[in-house]
Short mmCIF file of C-alpha atoms and ligand atoms in Angstrom, two decimals:
data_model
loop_
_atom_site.label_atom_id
_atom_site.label_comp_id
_atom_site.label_asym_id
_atom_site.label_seq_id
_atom_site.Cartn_x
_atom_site.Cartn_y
_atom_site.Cartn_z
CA UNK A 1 165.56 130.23 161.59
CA UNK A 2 163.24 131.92 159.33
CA UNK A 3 160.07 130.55 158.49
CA UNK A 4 160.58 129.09 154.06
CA UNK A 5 157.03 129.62 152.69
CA UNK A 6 155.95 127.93 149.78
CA UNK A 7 154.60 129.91 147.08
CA UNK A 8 150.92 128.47 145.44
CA UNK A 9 150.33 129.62 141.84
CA UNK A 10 147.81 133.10 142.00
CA UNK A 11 145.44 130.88 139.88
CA UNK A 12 145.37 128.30 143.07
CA UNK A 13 145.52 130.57 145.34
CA UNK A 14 141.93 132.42 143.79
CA UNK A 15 140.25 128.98 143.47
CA UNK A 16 141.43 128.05 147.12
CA UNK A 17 139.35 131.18 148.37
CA UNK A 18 136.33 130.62 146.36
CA UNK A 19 135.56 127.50 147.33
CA UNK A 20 134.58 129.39 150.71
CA UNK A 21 132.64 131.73 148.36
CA UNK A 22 128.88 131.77 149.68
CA UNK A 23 125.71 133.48 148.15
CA UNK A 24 124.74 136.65 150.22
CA UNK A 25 121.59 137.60 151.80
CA UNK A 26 118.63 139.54 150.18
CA UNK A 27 117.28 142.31 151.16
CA UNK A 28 113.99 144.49 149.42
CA UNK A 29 114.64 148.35 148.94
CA UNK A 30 112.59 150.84 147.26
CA UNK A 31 112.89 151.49 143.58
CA UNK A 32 114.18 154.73 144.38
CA UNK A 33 117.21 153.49 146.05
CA UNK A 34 118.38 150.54 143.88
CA UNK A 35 120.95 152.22 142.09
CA UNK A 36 123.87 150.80 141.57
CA UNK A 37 122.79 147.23 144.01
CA UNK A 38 123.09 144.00 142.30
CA UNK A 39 119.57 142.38 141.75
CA UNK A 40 118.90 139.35 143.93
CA UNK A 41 116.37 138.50 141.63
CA UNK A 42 116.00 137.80 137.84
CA UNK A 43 113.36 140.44 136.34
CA UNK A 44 110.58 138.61 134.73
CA UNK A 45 108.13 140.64 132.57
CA UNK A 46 105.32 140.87 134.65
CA UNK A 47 102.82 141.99 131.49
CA UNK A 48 103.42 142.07 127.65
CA UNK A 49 105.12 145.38 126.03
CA UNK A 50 103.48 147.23 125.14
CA UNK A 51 100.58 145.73 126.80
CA UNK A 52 98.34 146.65 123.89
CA UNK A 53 98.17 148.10 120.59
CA UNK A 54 99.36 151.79 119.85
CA UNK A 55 100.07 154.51 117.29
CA UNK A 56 104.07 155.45 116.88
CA UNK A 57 102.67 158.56 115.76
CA UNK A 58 100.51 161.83 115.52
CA UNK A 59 98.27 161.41 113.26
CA UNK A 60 94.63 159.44 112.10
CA UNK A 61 93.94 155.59 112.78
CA UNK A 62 92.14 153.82 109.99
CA UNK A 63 91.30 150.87 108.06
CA UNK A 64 93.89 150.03 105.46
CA UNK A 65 91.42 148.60 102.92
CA UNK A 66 89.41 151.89 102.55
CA UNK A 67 92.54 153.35 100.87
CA UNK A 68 92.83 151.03 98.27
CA UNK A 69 92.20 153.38 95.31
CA UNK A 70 93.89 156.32 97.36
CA UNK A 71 96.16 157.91 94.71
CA UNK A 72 97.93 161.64 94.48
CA UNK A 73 95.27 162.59 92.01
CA UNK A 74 92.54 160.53 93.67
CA UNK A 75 92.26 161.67 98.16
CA UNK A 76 90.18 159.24 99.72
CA UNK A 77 87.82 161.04 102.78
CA UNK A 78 87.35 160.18 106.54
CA UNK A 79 84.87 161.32 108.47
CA UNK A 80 86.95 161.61 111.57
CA UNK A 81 85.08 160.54 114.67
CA UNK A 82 86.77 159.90 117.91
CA UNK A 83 89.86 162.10 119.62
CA UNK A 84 92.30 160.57 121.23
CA UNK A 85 95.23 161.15 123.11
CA UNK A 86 97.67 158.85 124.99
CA UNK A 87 95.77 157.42 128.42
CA UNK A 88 92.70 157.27 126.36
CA UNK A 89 90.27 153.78 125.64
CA UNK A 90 88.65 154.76 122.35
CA UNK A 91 84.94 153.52 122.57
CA UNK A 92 84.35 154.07 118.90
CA UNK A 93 85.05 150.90 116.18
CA UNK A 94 85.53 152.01 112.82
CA UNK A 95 83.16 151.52 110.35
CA UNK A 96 84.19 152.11 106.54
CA UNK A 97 85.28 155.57 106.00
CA UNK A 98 85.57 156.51 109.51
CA UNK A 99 88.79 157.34 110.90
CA UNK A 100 90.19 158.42 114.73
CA UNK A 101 92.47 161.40 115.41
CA UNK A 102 94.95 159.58 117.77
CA UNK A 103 98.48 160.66 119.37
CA UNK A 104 101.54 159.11 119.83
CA UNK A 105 101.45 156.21 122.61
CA UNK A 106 97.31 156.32 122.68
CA UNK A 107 95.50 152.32 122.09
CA UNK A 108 94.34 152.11 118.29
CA UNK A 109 90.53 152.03 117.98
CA UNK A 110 88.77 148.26 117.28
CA UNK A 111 88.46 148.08 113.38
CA UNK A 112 91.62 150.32 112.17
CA UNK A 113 94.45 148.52 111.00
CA UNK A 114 96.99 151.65 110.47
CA UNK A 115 97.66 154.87 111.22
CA UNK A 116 98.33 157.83 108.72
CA UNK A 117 100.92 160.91 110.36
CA UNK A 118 99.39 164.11 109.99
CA UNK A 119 101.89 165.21 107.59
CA UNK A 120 100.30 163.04 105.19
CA UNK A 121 96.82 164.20 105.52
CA UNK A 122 95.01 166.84 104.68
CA UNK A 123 92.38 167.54 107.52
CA UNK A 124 89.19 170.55 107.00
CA UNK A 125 85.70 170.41 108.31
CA UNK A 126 82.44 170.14 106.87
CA UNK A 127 79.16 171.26 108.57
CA UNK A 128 81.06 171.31 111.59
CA UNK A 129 82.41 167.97 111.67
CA UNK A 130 86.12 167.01 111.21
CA UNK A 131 86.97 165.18 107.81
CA UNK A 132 90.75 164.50 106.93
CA UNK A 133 91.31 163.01 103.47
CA UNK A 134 94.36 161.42 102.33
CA UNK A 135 96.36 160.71 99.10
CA UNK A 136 98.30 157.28 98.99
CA UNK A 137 97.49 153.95 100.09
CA UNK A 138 98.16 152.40 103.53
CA UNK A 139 99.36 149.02 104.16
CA UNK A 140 97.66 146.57 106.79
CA UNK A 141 100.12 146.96 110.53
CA UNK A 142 101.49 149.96 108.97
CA UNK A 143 102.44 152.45 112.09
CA UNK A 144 101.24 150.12 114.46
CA UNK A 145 103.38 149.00 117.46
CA UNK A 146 101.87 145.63 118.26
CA UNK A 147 100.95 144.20 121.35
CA UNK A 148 103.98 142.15 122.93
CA UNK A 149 106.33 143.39 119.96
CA UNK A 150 108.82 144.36 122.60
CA UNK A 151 108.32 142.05 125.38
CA UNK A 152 106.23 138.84 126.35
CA UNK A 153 105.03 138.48 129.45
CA UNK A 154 106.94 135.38 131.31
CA UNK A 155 110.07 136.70 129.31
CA UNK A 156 113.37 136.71 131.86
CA UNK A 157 115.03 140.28 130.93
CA UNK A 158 117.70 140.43 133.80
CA UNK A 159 119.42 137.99 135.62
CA UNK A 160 120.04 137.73 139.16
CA UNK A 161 123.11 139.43 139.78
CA UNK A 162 123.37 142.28 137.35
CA UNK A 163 124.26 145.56 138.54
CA UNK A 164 121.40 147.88 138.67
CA UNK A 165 121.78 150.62 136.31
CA UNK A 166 119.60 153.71 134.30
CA UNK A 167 118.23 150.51 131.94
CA UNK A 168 117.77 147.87 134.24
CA UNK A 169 116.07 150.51 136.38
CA UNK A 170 113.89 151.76 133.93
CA UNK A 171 112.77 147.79 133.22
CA UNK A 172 112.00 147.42 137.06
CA UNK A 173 109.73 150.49 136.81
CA UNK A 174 107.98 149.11 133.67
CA UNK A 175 107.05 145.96 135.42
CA UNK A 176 105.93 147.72 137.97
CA UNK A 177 108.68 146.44 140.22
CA UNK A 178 108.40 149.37 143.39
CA UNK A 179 110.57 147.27 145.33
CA UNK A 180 113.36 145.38 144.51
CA UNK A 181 114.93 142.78 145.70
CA UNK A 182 119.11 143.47 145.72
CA UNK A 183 121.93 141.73 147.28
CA UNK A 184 122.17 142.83 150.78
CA UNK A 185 125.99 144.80 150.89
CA UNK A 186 128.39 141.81 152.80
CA UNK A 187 129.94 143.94 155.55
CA UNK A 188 133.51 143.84 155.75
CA UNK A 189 135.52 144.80 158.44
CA UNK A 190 138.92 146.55 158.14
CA UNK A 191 141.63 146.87 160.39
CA UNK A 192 144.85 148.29 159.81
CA UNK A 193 148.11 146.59 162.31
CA UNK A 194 151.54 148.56 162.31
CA UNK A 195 153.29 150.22 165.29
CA UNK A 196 154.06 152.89 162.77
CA UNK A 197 150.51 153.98 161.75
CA UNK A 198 149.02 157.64 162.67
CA UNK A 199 145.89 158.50 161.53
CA UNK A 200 145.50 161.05 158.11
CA UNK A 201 144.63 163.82 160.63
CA UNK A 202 147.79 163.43 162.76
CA UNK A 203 151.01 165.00 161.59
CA UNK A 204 154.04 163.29 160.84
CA UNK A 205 156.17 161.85 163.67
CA UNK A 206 159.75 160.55 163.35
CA UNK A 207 159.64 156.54 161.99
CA UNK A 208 155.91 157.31 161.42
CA UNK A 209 153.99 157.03 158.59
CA UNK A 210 149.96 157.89 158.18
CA UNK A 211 148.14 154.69 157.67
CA UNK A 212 146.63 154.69 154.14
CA UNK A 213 146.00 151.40 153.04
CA UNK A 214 142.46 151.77 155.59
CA UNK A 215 141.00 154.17 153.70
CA UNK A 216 142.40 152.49 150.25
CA UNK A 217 140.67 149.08 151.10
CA UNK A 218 137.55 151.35 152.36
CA UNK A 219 137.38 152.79 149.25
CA UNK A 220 137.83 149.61 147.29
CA UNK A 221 135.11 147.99 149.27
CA UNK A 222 132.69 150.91 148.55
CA UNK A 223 133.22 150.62 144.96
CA UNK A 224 132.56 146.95 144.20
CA UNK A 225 129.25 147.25 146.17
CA UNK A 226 130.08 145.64 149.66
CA UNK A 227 129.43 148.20 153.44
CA UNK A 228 132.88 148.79 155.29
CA UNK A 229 132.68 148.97 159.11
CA UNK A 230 136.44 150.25 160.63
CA UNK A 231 137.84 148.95 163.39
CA UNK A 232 141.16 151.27 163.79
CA UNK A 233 144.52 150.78 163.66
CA UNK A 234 146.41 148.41 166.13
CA UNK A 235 149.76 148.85 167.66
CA UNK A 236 151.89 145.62 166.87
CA UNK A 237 150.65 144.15 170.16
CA UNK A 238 149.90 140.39 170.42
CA UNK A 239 146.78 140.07 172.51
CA UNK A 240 145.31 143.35 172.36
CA UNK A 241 145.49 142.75 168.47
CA UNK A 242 143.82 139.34 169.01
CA UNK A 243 141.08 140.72 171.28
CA UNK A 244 140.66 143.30 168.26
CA UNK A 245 140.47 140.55 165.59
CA UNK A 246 138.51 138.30 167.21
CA UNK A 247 135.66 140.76 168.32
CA UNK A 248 135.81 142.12 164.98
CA UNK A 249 134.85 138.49 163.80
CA UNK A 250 132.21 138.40 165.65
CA UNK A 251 130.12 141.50 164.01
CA UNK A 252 131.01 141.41 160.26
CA UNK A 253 130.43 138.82 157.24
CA UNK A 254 134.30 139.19 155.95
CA UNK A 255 137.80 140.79 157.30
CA UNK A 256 140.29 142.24 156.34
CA UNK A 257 143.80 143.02 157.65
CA UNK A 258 146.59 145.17 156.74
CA UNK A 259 149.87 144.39 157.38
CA UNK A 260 151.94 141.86 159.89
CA UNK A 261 151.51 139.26 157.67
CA UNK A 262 155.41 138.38 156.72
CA UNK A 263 158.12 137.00 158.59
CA UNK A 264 159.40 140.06 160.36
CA UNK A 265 159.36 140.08 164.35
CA UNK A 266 156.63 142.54 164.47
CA UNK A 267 154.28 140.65 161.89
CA UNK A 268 151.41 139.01 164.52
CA UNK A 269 149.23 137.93 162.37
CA UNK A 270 150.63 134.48 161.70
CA UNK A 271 150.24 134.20 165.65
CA UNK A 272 147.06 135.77 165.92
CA UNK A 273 145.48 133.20 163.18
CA UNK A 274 146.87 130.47 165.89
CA UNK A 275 145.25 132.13 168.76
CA UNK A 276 141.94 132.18 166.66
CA UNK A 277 141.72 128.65 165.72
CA UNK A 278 141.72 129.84 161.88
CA UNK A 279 142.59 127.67 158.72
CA UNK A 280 145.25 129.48 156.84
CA UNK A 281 144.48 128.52 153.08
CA UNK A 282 148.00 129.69 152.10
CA UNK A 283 150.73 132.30 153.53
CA UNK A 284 152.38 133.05 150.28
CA UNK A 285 151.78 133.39 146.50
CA UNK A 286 153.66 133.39 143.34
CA UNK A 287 152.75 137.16 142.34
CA UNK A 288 154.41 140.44 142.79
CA UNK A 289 153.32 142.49 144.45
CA UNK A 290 151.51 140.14 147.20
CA UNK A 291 153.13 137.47 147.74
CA UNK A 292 152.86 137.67 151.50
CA UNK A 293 149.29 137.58 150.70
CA UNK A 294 147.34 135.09 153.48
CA UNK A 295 143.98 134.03 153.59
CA UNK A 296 142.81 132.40 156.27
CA UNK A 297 139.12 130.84 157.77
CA UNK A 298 137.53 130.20 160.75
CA UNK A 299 133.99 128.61 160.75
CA UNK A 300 132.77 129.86 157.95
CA UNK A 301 134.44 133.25 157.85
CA UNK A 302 137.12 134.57 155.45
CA UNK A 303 140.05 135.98 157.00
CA UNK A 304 142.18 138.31 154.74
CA UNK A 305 145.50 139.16 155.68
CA UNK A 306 146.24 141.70 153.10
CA UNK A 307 150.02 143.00 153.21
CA UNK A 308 151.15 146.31 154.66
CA UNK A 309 152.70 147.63 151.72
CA UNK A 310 150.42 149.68 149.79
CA UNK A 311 150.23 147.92 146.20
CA UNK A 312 150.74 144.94 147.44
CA UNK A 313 147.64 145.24 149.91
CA UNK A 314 145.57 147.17 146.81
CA UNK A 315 146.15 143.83 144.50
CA UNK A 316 145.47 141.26 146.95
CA UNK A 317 142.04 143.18 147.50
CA UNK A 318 141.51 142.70 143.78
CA UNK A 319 142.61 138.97 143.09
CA UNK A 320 141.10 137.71 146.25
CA UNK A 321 138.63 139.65 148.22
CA UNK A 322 136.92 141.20 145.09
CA UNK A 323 135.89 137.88 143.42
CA UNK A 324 134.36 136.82 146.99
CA UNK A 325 132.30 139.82 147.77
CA UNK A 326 130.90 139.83 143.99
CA UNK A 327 130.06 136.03 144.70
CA UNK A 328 128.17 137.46 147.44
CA UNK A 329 126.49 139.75 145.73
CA UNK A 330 124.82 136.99 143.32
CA UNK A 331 127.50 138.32 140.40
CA UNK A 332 127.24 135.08 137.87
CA UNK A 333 131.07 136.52 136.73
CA UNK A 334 132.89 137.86 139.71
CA UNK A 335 136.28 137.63 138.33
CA UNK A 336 138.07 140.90 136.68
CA UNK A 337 137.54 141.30 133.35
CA UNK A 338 140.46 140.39 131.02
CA UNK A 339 141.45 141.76 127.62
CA UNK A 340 144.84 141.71 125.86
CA UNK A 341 146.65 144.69 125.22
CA UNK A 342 149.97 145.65 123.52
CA UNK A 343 153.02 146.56 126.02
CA UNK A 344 153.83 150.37 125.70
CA UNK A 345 157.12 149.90 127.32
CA UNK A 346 159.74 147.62 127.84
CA UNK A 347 159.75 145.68 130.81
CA UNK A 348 163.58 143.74 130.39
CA UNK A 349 164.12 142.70 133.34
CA UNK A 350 162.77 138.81 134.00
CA UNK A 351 160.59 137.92 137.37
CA UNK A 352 159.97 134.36 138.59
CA UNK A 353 156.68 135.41 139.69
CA UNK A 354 153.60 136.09 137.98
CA UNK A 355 153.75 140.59 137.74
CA UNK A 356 150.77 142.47 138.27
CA UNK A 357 151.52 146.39 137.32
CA UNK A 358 149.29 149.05 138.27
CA UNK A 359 148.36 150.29 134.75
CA UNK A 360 146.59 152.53 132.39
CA UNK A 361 144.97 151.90 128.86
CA UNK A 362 145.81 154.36 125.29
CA UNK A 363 143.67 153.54 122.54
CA UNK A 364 144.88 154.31 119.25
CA UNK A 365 142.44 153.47 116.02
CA UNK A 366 141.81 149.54 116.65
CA UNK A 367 144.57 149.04 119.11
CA UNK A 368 144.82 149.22 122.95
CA UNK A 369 148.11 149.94 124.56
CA UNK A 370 149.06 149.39 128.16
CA UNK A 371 151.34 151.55 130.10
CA UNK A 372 152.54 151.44 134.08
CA UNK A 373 150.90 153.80 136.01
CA UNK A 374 153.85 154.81 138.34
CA UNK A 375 156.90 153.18 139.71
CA UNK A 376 156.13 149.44 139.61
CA UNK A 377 156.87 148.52 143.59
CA UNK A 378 155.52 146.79 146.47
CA UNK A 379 155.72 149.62 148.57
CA UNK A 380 154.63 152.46 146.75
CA UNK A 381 151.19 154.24 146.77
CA UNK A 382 151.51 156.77 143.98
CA UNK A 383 151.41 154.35 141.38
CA UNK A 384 147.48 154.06 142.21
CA UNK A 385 145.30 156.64 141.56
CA UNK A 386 145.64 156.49 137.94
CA UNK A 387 145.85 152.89 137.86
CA UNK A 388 142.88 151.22 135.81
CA UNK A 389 143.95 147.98 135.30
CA UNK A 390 146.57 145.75 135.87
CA UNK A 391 149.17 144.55 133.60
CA UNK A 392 149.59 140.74 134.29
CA UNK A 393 153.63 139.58 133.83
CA UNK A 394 153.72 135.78 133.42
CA UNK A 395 156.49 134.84 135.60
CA UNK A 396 159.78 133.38 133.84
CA UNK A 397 162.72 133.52 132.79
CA UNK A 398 162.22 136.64 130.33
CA UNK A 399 161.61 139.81 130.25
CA UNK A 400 158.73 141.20 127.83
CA UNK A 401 159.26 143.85 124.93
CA UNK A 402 157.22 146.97 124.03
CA UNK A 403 154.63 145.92 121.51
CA UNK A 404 154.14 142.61 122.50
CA UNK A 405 150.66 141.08 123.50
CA UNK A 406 149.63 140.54 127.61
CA UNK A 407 146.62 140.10 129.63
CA UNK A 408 144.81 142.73 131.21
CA UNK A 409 142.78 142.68 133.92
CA UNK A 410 140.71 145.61 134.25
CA UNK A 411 139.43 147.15 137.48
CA UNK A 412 136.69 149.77 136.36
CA UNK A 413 134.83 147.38 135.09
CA UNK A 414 131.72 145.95 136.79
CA UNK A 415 130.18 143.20 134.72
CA UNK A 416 133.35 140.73 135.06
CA UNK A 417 133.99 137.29 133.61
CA UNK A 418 132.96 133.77 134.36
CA UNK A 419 136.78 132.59 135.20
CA UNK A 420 139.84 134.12 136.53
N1 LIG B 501 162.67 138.54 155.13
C1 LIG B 501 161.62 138.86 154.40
N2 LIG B 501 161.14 140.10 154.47
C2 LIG B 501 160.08 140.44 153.73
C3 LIG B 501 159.47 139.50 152.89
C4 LIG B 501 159.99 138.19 152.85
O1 LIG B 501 159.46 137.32 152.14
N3 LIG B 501 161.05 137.91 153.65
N4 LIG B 501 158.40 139.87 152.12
C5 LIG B 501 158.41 141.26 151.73
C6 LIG B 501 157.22 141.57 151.01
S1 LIG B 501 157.10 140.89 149.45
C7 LIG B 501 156.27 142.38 151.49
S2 LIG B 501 154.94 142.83 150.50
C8 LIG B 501 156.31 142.90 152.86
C9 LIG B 501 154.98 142.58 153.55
O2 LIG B 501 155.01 142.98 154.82
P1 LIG B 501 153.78 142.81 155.81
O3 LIG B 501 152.57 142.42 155.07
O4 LIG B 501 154.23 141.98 156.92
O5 LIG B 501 153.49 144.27 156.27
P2 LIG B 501 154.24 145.17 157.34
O6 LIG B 501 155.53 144.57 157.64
O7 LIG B 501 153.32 145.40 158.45
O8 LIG B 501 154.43 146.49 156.53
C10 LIG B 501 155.12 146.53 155.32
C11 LIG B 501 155.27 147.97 154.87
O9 LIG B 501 154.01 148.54 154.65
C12 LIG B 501 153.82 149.70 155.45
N5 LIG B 501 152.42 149.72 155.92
C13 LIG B 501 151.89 148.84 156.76
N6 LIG B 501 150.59 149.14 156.97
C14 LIG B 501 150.33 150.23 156.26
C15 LIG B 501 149.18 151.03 156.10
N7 LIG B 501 148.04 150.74 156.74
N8 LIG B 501 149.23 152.11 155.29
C16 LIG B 501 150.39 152.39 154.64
N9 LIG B 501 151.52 151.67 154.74
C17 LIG B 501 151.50 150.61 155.56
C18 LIG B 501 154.75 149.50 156.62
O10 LIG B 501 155.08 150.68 157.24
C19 LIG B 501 155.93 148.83 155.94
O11 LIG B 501 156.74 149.79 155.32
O12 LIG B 501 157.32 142.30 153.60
C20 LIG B 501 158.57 142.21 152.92
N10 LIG B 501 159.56 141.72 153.80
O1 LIG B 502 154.04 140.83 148.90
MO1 LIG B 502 155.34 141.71 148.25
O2 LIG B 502 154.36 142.77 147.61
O3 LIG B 502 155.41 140.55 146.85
O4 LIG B 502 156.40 142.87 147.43
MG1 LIG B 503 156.12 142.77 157.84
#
């Protein structure tokens, strides 16, 4: 008699696995090499922005009040006395009439208040020394970015967690941050099972196919910030596969499997979780593709038994082993982002599970459209490249129409959301 598995709701089955979710490690890394880690640690301001008093502009830094009766018909002269340029302490404080040539980014002189741009003075000399004069009154603060404007010191800019990008590196180098402390990459192992398998440089054999879910799960591993260490394929082969899994174990913070994980005679891993001593969390789920999806753990170690076929294995990666790994990587929402879209096709025939179809977004003016990205099976893999989300199909008793409303889940994203 064949095995009857129970189906758990996707939503249960997600929650199941995070409970087991555990912060990662830390690790610190030079500025240079942050890119695209996940900060381990907030970024506090470490000083005030800017960390003292400048000039936006080109131009002359002086004292508001001696332009008071500056009109177009009355110029008011400066006797210009200092030169500064950005880098630059000025050592001079401005007396009445006195004024400072100053650049863009330089500190403002003690006693101005203001700075005029050169295109609004007139500038000549007079037995040798520099005058400017100038023909309209200035305002106290005018052109003057003020100590702290941007940023007080103490202020928490980043959380822990956020992916390290051009901005959030540029903040790290402000605060003088030369290294940083990142999520350490959880290293996930990855072993494909199946008789069938050849590798992508072997040609084609009779029965054969070349394994390609390896590389797939490789790739999706790389791109949600976690290190993949390979393991090979197995032969379905009871202990040798169990030697295999459980020295894998042994070396890496998560794995994953590929395959074996139904009721045929050649799935093993159902035996090999046995022959491990592992927890299996749940065997099946109500969601299409996946639903042989298994997840299993021993000590403290997530087991996941990804199916063999192709989009079946590529969504259980998202739903289950994404939302882990982004846990681990201090991500505050590790879930895929959702957003609603409008169907761009019919999809008429009813499924009792919850559908998840590879898809791509259309925009048009305020609206986003979903579409399938290829034929919407289990076991095909062409349906994937140009997959960017995924549609998700309530299960039911109906099928949906073109135009109508559905959740989106969408995979090129990298901030996330809070819940699933
Ligand atoms: N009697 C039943 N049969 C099946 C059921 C069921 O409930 N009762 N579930 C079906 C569903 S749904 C799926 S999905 C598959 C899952 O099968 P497994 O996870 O056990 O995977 P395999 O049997 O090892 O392989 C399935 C399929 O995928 C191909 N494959 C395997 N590994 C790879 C790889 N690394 N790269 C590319 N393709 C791979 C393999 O050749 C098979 O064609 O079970 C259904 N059956
Ligand atoms: O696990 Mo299967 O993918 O539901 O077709
Ligand atoms: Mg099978």
């Amino acid at each position: 008699m064949v095995e009857i598995r129970k189906p758990i709701p996707v939503e249960e089955a997600v929650h199941k696995v995070m409970q087991y979710q555990k912060y990662g490690k830390k690790e610190t890394i030079s500025l240079h090499d942050c890119d695209q880690r996940r900060l381990a640690e907030p970024i506090i301001a470490t000083n005030h922005v800017p960390s003292f008093d400048k000039s936006p502009y080109d131009g002359f830094a002086l004292r508001s009040i001696d332009t008071a009766d500056a009109s177009f018909n009355n110029p008011v002269e400066f006797e210009v006395v200092e030169h500064i340029g950005a880098g630059n302490v000025p050592k001079i404080s401005l007396q009445k009439g006195q004024a400072t040539r100053i650049m863009t980014g330089a500190m403002i002189p003690e006693g101005a208040d203001c700075v005029a741009m050169f295109e609004v003075c007139q500038t000549y000399e007079k037995n040798n020394q520099p005058y400017m004069s100038i023909k309209r009154k200035m305002e106290k603060d005018q052109n003057i970015i003020k100590e702290g404007s941007e940023v007080s010191k103490g202020d928490v800019l980043i959380e822990q967690g956020t992916l390290i990008n051009p901005g959030v590196k540029a903040l790290l180098a402000t605060f003088g941050y030369s290294k940083v402390c990142v999520a350490k990459k959880p290293l996930i192992g990855v072993i494909a099972t199946g008789t069938e398998l050849l590798d992508a440089d072997q040609p084609l054999e009779p029965g054969k196919i070349r394994d390609s879910n390896a590389y797939m799960i490789e790739s999706q591993i790389l791109k949600v910030g976690g290190e993949c260490l390979y393991f090979g394929k197995l032969a379905d082969e009871l202990e040798t596969s169990y030697q295999t899994i459980n020295n894998a174990l042994n070396k890496v913070d998560i794995l994953i499997t590929t395959g074996g994980v139904s009721v045929g005679d050649f799935d093993l891993m159902p035996a090999i979780y046995d022959k491990l001593g592992a927890d299996v969390l749940f065997n099946k789920v109500g969601m299409r593709p996946g639903s042989v999806t298994t997840v299993a753990t021993r000590g403290n170690q997530l087991l996941f038994g990804l199916s063999g076929n192709p989009s079946a294995c590529y969504v259980g990666f998202e739903l289950f082993v994404r939302p882990v790994l982004q846990s681990k990587l201090f991500n505050k929402k590790p879930f895929l982002k959702h957003i609603t879209a409008n169907l761009g096709v019919d999809f008429p025939k009813p499924n009792p599970f919850t559908r998840f179809v590879r898809s791509y977004l259309t925009f048009n003016k305020s609206s986003i459209y979903v579409h399938p990205s290829g034929i919407d099976k289990s076991n095909v893999v062409s349906s994937l490249a140009n997959a960017t989300c995924l549609m998700m199909l309530p299960g039911g008793t109906r099928g949906f129409e073109a135009g109508s409303e559905v959740d989106v889940l969408l995979l090129d994203d990298m901030e996330g959301q809070e819940a699933f």
